[in-house]
């Protein structure tokens, strides 16, 4: 069977695969060429440089977001749908998601999720600055949740420890940790994400209500 012709999508797919295996630092034009079994100079006919390749990776990942937005739904439900859609693609491409949030994308694929989120928040009555801040807050929350799920866990939430590990701590010095050993040693990532997202949605809903009350005065 003849080798598949070299193309931009094939190069980007190889980069995505490499990033998910070894991280973005492993990406170089020479490494991608070696993985594809082609000469490094042949890549430049399709991708001008590494920066452009990483942009393409980010755009490809973002283009895979499956939005099920319902314009007739309450804005809080639309925010939930969009957050879940981003989390789903981030969960599928955890390391590439770190590339996504590090790039300044100007393409349709890169800007569409931002446009949808801002439009939802603006239609709910939030001002421009508030909408941008809320969007950034949700992105930070989703990325933080993702880091925990893939094992980059902060020391204050050591979910990879066992209950026995926590029960061995000195209860006189750490009474709460000792009592909550079972809770600290387990983590349902889906439930944790939904819990945190609901707190954020409720918080911004309260802020919107307070804003409406101020406008009426």
PDB file of C-alpha atoms in Angstrom:
ATOM      1  CA  UNK A   1       0.000   0.000   0.000  1.00  0.00           C
ATOM      2  CA  UNK A   2       1.475   3.390  -0.980  1.00  0.00           C
ATOM      3  CA  UNK A   3       2.275   5.819   1.832  1.00  0.00           C
ATOM      4  CA  UNK A   4      -0.353   8.436   2.590  1.00  0.00           C
ATOM      5  CA  UNK A   5       0.612  11.729   0.920  1.00  0.00           C
ATOM      6  CA  UNK A   6       2.026  14.341   3.241  1.00  0.00           C
ATOM      7  CA  UNK A   7      -0.549  17.003   4.066  1.00  0.00           C
ATOM      8  CA  UNK A   8      -1.230  19.677   6.656  1.00  0.00           C
ATOM      9  CA  UNK A   9      -3.929  17.593   8.433  1.00  0.00           C
ATOM     10  CA  UNK A  10      -1.549  14.630   8.619  1.00  0.00           C
ATOM     11  CA  UNK A  11       1.219  16.789  10.088  1.00  0.00           C
ATOM     12  CA  UNK A  12      -1.159  18.317  12.641  1.00  0.00           C
ATOM     13  CA  UNK A  13      -2.495  14.877  13.607  1.00  0.00           C
ATOM     14  CA  UNK A  14       1.080  13.690  14.201  1.00  0.00           C
ATOM     15  CA  UNK A  15       1.729  16.717  16.405  1.00  0.00           C
ATOM     16  CA  UNK A  16      -1.444  16.085  18.415  1.00  0.00           C
ATOM     17  CA  UNK A  17      -0.461  12.460  18.918  1.00  0.00           C
ATOM     18  CA  UNK A  18       3.052  13.454  20.028  1.00  0.00           C
ATOM     19  CA  UNK A  19       1.783  16.108  22.433  1.00  0.00           C
ATOM     20  CA  UNK A  20      -0.636  13.682  24.077  1.00  0.00           C
ATOM     21  CA  UNK A  21       2.178  11.147  24.483  1.00  0.00           C
ATOM     22  CA  UNK A  22       5.067  13.355  25.544  1.00  0.00           C
ATOM     23  CA  UNK A  23       3.854  16.939  25.959  1.00  0.00           C
ATOM     24  CA  UNK A  24       4.213  20.086  23.879  1.00  0.00           C
ATOM     25  CA  UNK A  25       7.912  20.467  24.699  1.00  0.00           C
ATOM     26  CA  UNK A  26       8.598  17.363  22.614  1.00  0.00           C
ATOM     27  CA  UNK A  27       7.308  19.030  19.451  1.00  0.00           C
ATOM     28  CA  UNK A  28       9.818  20.125  16.846  1.00  0.00           C
ATOM     29  CA  UNK A  29       9.675  20.101  13.083  1.00  0.00           C
ATOM     30  CA  UNK A  30      12.494  17.562  13.023  1.00  0.00           C
ATOM     31  CA  UNK A  31      10.704  15.250  15.477  1.00  0.00           C
ATOM     32  CA  UNK A  32       7.413  15.426  13.553  1.00  0.00           C
ATOM     33  CA  UNK A  33       9.245  14.659  10.318  1.00  0.00           C
ATOM     34  CA  UNK A  34      10.916  11.646  11.930  1.00  0.00           C
ATOM     35  CA  UNK A  35       7.589  10.363  13.264  1.00  0.00           C
ATOM     36  CA  UNK A  36       6.073  10.669   9.795  1.00  0.00           C
ATOM     37  CA  UNK A  37       9.101   9.185   8.052  1.00  0.00           C
ATOM     38  CA  UNK A  38       9.650  12.196   5.806  1.00  0.00           C
ATOM     39  CA  UNK A  39      12.340  14.808   5.319  1.00  0.00           C
ATOM     40  CA  UNK A  40      12.072  17.785   7.635  1.00  0.00           C
ATOM     41  CA  UNK A  41      12.139  20.289   4.775  1.00  0.00           C
ATOM     42  CA  UNK A  42       9.020  18.703   3.267  1.00  0.00           C
ATOM     43  CA  UNK A  43       6.991  19.863   6.284  1.00  0.00           C
ATOM     44  CA  UNK A  44       7.573  23.501   5.413  1.00  0.00           C
ATOM     45  CA  UNK A  45       5.524  23.099   2.237  1.00  0.00           C
ATOM     46  CA  UNK A  46       2.484  22.693   4.514  1.00  0.00           C
ATOM     47  CA  UNK A  47       3.364  24.391   7.836  1.00  0.00           C
ATOM     48  CA  UNK A  48       5.750  27.384   7.943  1.00  0.00           C
ATOM     49  CA  UNK A  49       7.140  26.866  11.451  1.00  0.00           C
ATOM     50  CA  UNK A  50       6.589  25.325  14.882  1.00  0.00           C
ATOM     51  CA  UNK A  51       4.476  28.241  16.117  1.00  0.00           C
ATOM     52  CA  UNK A  52       2.102  27.816  13.191  1.00  0.00           C
ATOM     53  CA  UNK A  53       1.965  24.076  13.880  1.00  0.00           C
ATOM     54  CA  UNK A  54       0.993  24.638  17.525  1.00  0.00           C
ATOM     55  CA  UNK A  55      -1.662  27.136  16.398  1.00  0.00           C
ATOM     56  CA  UNK A  56      -3.008  24.463  14.053  1.00  0.00           C
ATOM     57  CA  UNK A  57      -3.070  21.947  16.899  1.00  0.00           C
ATOM     58  CA  UNK A  58      -5.083  24.347  19.049  1.00  0.00           C
ATOM     59  CA  UNK A  59      -7.488  25.144  16.231  1.00  0.00           C
ATOM     60  CA  UNK A  60      -8.004  21.464  15.409  1.00  0.00           C
ATOM     61  CA  UNK A  61      -8.792  20.650  19.030  1.00  0.00           C
ATOM     62  CA  UNK A  62     -11.205  23.574  19.362  1.00  0.00           C
ATOM     63  CA  UNK A  63     -12.951  22.666  16.121  1.00  0.00           C
ATOM     64  CA  UNK A  64     -13.842  19.337  17.729  1.00  0.00           C
ATOM     65  CA  UNK A  65     -16.016  20.968  20.411  1.00  0.00           C
ATOM     66  CA  UNK A  66     -19.583  19.762  19.970  1.00  0.00           C
ATOM     67  CA  UNK A  67     -21.889  22.588  20.985  1.00  0.00           C
ATOM     68  CA  UNK A  68     -25.473  21.701  21.781  1.00  0.00           C
ATOM     69  CA  UNK A  69     -26.432  25.265  22.562  1.00  0.00           C
ATOM     70  CA  UNK A  70     -30.155  25.995  22.803  1.00  0.00           C
ATOM     71  CA  UNK A  71     -30.897  29.706  22.237  1.00  0.00           C
ATOM     72  CA  UNK A  72     -34.281  29.284  23.909  1.00  0.00           C
ATOM     73  CA  UNK A  73     -32.817  27.835  27.110  1.00  0.00           C
ATOM     74  CA  UNK A  74     -32.137  29.918  30.205  1.00  0.00           C
ATOM     75  CA  UNK A  75     -28.730  31.551  30.074  1.00  0.00           C
ATOM     76  CA  UNK A  76     -27.525  29.543  33.083  1.00  0.00           C
ATOM     77  CA  UNK A  77     -28.285  26.285  31.255  1.00  0.00           C
ATOM     78  CA  UNK A  78     -26.483  27.578  28.164  1.00  0.00           C
ATOM     79  CA  UNK A  79     -23.402  28.364  30.276  1.00  0.00           C
ATOM     80  CA  UNK A  80     -23.503  24.836  31.678  1.00  0.00           C
ATOM     81  CA  UNK A  81     -23.776  23.329  28.172  1.00  0.00           C
ATOM     82  CA  UNK A  82     -20.817  25.321  26.916  1.00  0.00           C
ATOM     83  CA  UNK A  83     -18.652  24.512  29.946  1.00  0.00           C
ATOM     84  CA  UNK A  84     -19.397  20.796  29.582  1.00  0.00           C
ATOM     85  CA  UNK A  85     -18.625  20.900  25.860  1.00  0.00           C
ATOM     86  CA  UNK A  86     -15.228  22.475  26.514  1.00  0.00           C
ATOM     87  CA  UNK A  87     -14.502  20.031  29.319  1.00  0.00           C
ATOM     88  CA  UNK A  88     -15.366  17.091  27.079  1.00  0.00           C
ATOM     89  CA  UNK A  89     -12.850  18.047  24.403  1.00  0.00           C
ATOM     90  CA  UNK A  90     -10.298  18.980  27.076  1.00  0.00           C
ATOM     91  CA  UNK A  91     -10.723  15.576  28.692  1.00  0.00           C
ATOM     92  CA  UNK A  92     -10.129  13.917  25.319  1.00  0.00           C
ATOM     93  CA  UNK A  93      -7.019  16.005  24.603  1.00  0.00           C
ATOM     94  CA  UNK A  94      -5.696  16.999  28.047  1.00  0.00           C
ATOM     95  CA  UNK A  95      -2.180  17.967  27.004  1.00  0.00           C
ATOM     96  CA  UNK A  96      -3.281  19.669  23.804  1.00  0.00           C
ATOM     97  CA  UNK A  97      -5.727  21.714  25.874  1.00  0.00           C
ATOM     98  CA  UNK A  98      -2.713  23.297  27.565  1.00  0.00           C
ATOM     99  CA  UNK A  99      -1.588  24.335  24.088  1.00  0.00           C
ATOM    100  CA  UNK A 100      -5.056  25.731  23.357  1.00  0.00           C
ATOM    101  CA  UNK A 101      -5.074  28.054  26.378  1.00  0.00           C
ATOM    102  CA  UNK A 102      -1.519  29.236  25.640  1.00  0.00           C
ATOM    103  CA  UNK A 103      -2.192  30.391  22.061  1.00  0.00           C
ATOM    104  CA  UNK A 104      -3.711  33.635  20.795  1.00  0.00           C
ATOM    105  CA  UNK A 105      -5.937  32.294  18.032  1.00  0.00           C
ATOM    106  CA  UNK A 106      -7.511  34.515  15.378  1.00  0.00           C
ATOM    107  CA  UNK A 107      -9.099  31.798  13.257  1.00  0.00           C
ATOM    108  CA  UNK A 108     -12.807  30.934  13.119  1.00  0.00           C
ATOM    109  CA  UNK A 109     -12.183  27.716  15.052  1.00  0.00           C
ATOM    110  CA  UNK A 110     -10.301  29.611  17.728  1.00  0.00           C
ATOM    111  CA  UNK A 111     -12.739  32.488  18.094  1.00  0.00           C
ATOM    112  CA  UNK A 112     -16.085  30.681  17.790  1.00  0.00           C
ATOM    113  CA  UNK A 113     -16.159  29.221  21.350  1.00  0.00           C
ATOM    114  CA  UNK A 114     -15.231  32.645  22.737  1.00  0.00           C
ATOM    115  CA  UNK A 115     -17.914  34.351  20.669  1.00  0.00           C
ATOM    116  CA  UNK A 116     -20.577  31.868  21.806  1.00  0.00           C
ATOM    117  CA  UNK A 117     -19.679  32.255  25.464  1.00  0.00           C
ATOM    118  CA  UNK A 118     -19.564  36.058  25.347  1.00  0.00           C
ATOM    119  CA  UNK A 119     -22.836  36.237  23.406  1.00  0.00           C
ATOM    120  CA  UNK A 120     -24.530  34.055  26.020  1.00  0.00           C
ATOM    121  CA  UNK A 121     -23.295  36.225  28.873  1.00  0.00           C
ATOM    122  CA  UNK A 122     -24.105  39.482  27.122  1.00  0.00           C
ATOM    123  CA  UNK A 123     -27.639  38.275  26.341  1.00  0.00           C
ATOM    124  CA  UNK A 124     -28.019  37.534  30.048  1.00  0.00           C
ATOM    125  CA  UNK A 125     -27.382  41.207  30.761  1.00  0.00           C
ATOM    126  CA  UNK A 126     -23.720  41.226  31.785  1.00  0.00           C
ATOM    127  CA  UNK A 127     -21.591  44.156  30.730  1.00  0.00           C
ATOM    128  CA  UNK A 128     -18.627  43.632  28.420  1.00  0.00           C
ATOM    129  CA  UNK A 129     -15.948  43.677  31.100  1.00  0.00           C
ATOM    130  CA  UNK A 130     -17.954  41.366  33.359  1.00  0.00           C
ATOM    131  CA  UNK A 131     -18.577  38.929  30.518  1.00  0.00           C
ATOM    132  CA  UNK A 132     -14.863  38.715  29.716  1.00  0.00           C
ATOM    133  CA  UNK A 133     -13.970  38.173  33.371  1.00  0.00           C
ATOM    134  CA  UNK A 134     -16.597  35.451  33.771  1.00  0.00           C
ATOM    135  CA  UNK A 135     -15.340  33.703  30.630  1.00  0.00           C
ATOM    136  CA  UNK A 136     -11.773  33.759  31.935  1.00  0.00           C
ATOM    137  CA  UNK A 137     -12.930  32.462  35.293  1.00  0.00           C
ATOM    138  CA  UNK A 138     -14.666  29.471  33.700  1.00  0.00           C
ATOM    139  CA  UNK A 139     -11.647  28.669  31.535  1.00  0.00           C
ATOM    140  CA  UNK A 140      -9.414  28.778  34.624  1.00  0.00           C
ATOM    141  CA  UNK A 141     -11.807  26.472  36.478  1.00  0.00           C
ATOM    142  CA  UNK A 142     -12.049  23.962  33.629  1.00  0.00           C
ATOM    143  CA  UNK A 143      -8.282  23.869  33.093  1.00  0.00           C
ATOM    144  CA  UNK A 144      -7.673  23.518  36.835  1.00  0.00           C
ATOM    145  CA  UNK A 145     -10.140  20.645  37.030  1.00  0.00           C
ATOM    146  CA  UNK A 146      -8.432  19.015  34.058  1.00  0.00           C
ATOM    147  CA  UNK A 147      -5.006  19.244  35.683  1.00  0.00           C
ATOM    148  CA  UNK A 148      -6.378  17.464  38.727  1.00  0.00           C
ATOM    149  CA  UNK A 149      -7.951  14.728  36.613  1.00  0.00           C
ATOM    150  CA  UNK A 150      -4.763  13.971  34.681  1.00  0.00           C
ATOM    151  CA  UNK A 151      -2.700  13.778  37.841  1.00  0.00           C
ATOM    152  CA  UNK A 152      -1.186  17.232  38.301  1.00  0.00           C
ATOM    153  CA  UNK A 153      -2.768  17.499  41.710  1.00  0.00           C
ATOM    154  CA  UNK A 154      -2.185  20.368  44.176  1.00  0.00           C
ATOM    155  CA  UNK A 155      -0.867  19.297  47.551  1.00  0.00           C
ATOM    156  CA  UNK A 156      -3.960  20.706  49.264  1.00  0.00           C
ATOM    157  CA  UNK A 157      -6.147  18.178  47.433  1.00  0.00           C
ATOM    158  CA  UNK A 158      -4.068  14.976  47.365  1.00  0.00           C
ATOM    159  CA  UNK A 159      -6.660  12.669  45.828  1.00  0.00           C
ATOM    160  CA  UNK A 160      -4.068  10.037  44.904  1.00  0.00           C
ATOM    161  CA  UNK A 161      -3.320   9.259  48.547  1.00  0.00           C
ATOM    162  CA  UNK A 162      -5.095   6.373  50.222  1.00  0.00           C
ATOM    163  CA  UNK A 163      -7.315   6.646  53.251  1.00  0.00           C
ATOM    164  CA  UNK A 164      -4.643   4.852  55.271  1.00  0.00           C
ATOM    165  CA  UNK A 165      -2.141   7.594  54.346  1.00  0.00           C
ATOM    166  CA  UNK A 166      -4.373  10.248  55.882  1.00  0.00           C
ATOM    167  CA  UNK A 167      -5.265   8.168  58.901  1.00  0.00           C
ATOM    168  CA  UNK A 168      -1.565   7.954  59.757  1.00  0.00           C
ATOM    169  CA  UNK A 169      -1.236  11.715  60.253  1.00  0.00           C
ATOM    170  CA  UNK A 170      -1.095  13.021  63.797  1.00  0.00           C
ATOM    171  CA  UNK A 171      -4.757  13.699  64.744  1.00  0.00           C
ATOM    172  CA  UNK A 172      -3.658  16.203  67.363  1.00  0.00           C
ATOM    173  CA  UNK A 173      -1.967  18.360  64.722  1.00  0.00           C
ATOM    174  CA  UNK A 174      -4.364  17.652  61.850  1.00  0.00           C
ATOM    175  CA  UNK A 175      -7.758  16.771  63.348  1.00  0.00           C
ATOM    176  CA  UNK A 176      -9.817  17.734  60.280  1.00  0.00           C
ATOM    177  CA  UNK A 177      -7.594  15.794  57.877  1.00  0.00           C
ATOM    178  CA  UNK A 178      -7.793  12.768  60.145  1.00  0.00           C
ATOM    179  CA  UNK A 179     -11.601  12.909  60.380  1.00  0.00           C
ATOM    180  CA  UNK A 180     -12.049  13.475  56.634  1.00  0.00           C
ATOM    181  CA  UNK A 181      -9.536  10.840  55.529  1.00  0.00           C
ATOM    182  CA  UNK A 182     -12.096   8.903  53.478  1.00  0.00           C
ATOM    183  CA  UNK A 183     -13.333  12.021  51.669  1.00  0.00           C
ATOM    184  CA  UNK A 184      -9.810  13.294  50.925  1.00  0.00           C
ATOM    185  CA  UNK A 185      -8.676   9.955  49.500  1.00  0.00           C
ATOM    186  CA  UNK A 186     -11.490   9.642  46.954  1.00  0.00           C
ATOM    187  CA  UNK A 187     -12.537  11.842  44.045  1.00  0.00           C
ATOM    188  CA  UNK A 188     -15.356  11.444  41.539  1.00  0.00           C
ATOM    189  CA  UNK A 189     -14.074  13.822  38.851  1.00  0.00           C
ATOM    190  CA  UNK A 190     -17.426  14.139  37.117  1.00  0.00           C
ATOM    191  CA  UNK A 191     -19.225  14.975  40.361  1.00  0.00           C
ATOM    192  CA  UNK A 192     -16.435  17.347  41.427  1.00  0.00           C
ATOM    193  CA  UNK A 193     -16.643  19.235  38.131  1.00  0.00           C
ATOM    194  CA  UNK A 194     -20.426  19.536  38.275  1.00  0.00           C
ATOM    195  CA  UNK A 195     -20.265  20.714  41.897  1.00  0.00           C
ATOM    196  CA  UNK A 196     -17.743  23.439  41.130  1.00  0.00           C
ATOM    197  CA  UNK A 197     -19.498  24.518  37.958  1.00  0.00           C
ATOM    198  CA  UNK A 198     -22.793  24.829  39.813  1.00  0.00           C
ATOM    199  CA  UNK A 199     -21.161  27.058  42.430  1.00  0.00           C
ATOM    200  CA  UNK A 200     -19.817  29.325  39.695  1.00  0.00           C
ATOM    201  CA  UNK A 201     -23.129  29.473  37.821  1.00  0.00           C
ATOM    202  CA  UNK A 202     -25.064  30.261  40.992  1.00  0.00           C
ATOM    203  CA  UNK A 203     -22.537  32.910  41.995  1.00  0.00           C
ATOM    204  CA  UNK A 204     -22.725  34.777  38.693  1.00  0.00           C
ATOM    205  CA  UNK A 205     -26.535  34.408  38.684  1.00  0.00           C
ATOM    206  CA  UNK A 206     -26.655  36.158  42.076  1.00  0.00           C
ATOM    207  CA  UNK A 207     -24.326  38.848  40.756  1.00  0.00           C
ATOM    208  CA  UNK A 208     -26.675  39.379  37.783  1.00  0.00           C
ATOM    209  CA  UNK A 209     -29.673  39.716  40.101  1.00  0.00           C
ATOM    210  CA  UNK A 210     -27.862  42.293  42.199  1.00  0.00           C
ATOM    211  CA  UNK A 211     -27.005  44.169  39.023  1.00  0.00           C
ATOM    212  CA  UNK A 212     -30.677  44.216  38.012  1.00  0.00           C
ATOM    213  CA  UNK A 213     -31.656  45.530  41.439  1.00  0.00           C
ATOM    214  CA  UNK A 214     -29.124  48.365  41.198  1.00  0.00           C
ATOM    215  CA  UNK A 215     -30.422  49.308  37.739  1.00  0.00           C
ATOM    216  CA  UNK A 216     -33.985  49.604  39.095  1.00  0.00           C
ATOM    217  CA  UNK A 217     -33.007  52.062  41.823  1.00  0.00           C
TER     218      UNK A 217
END
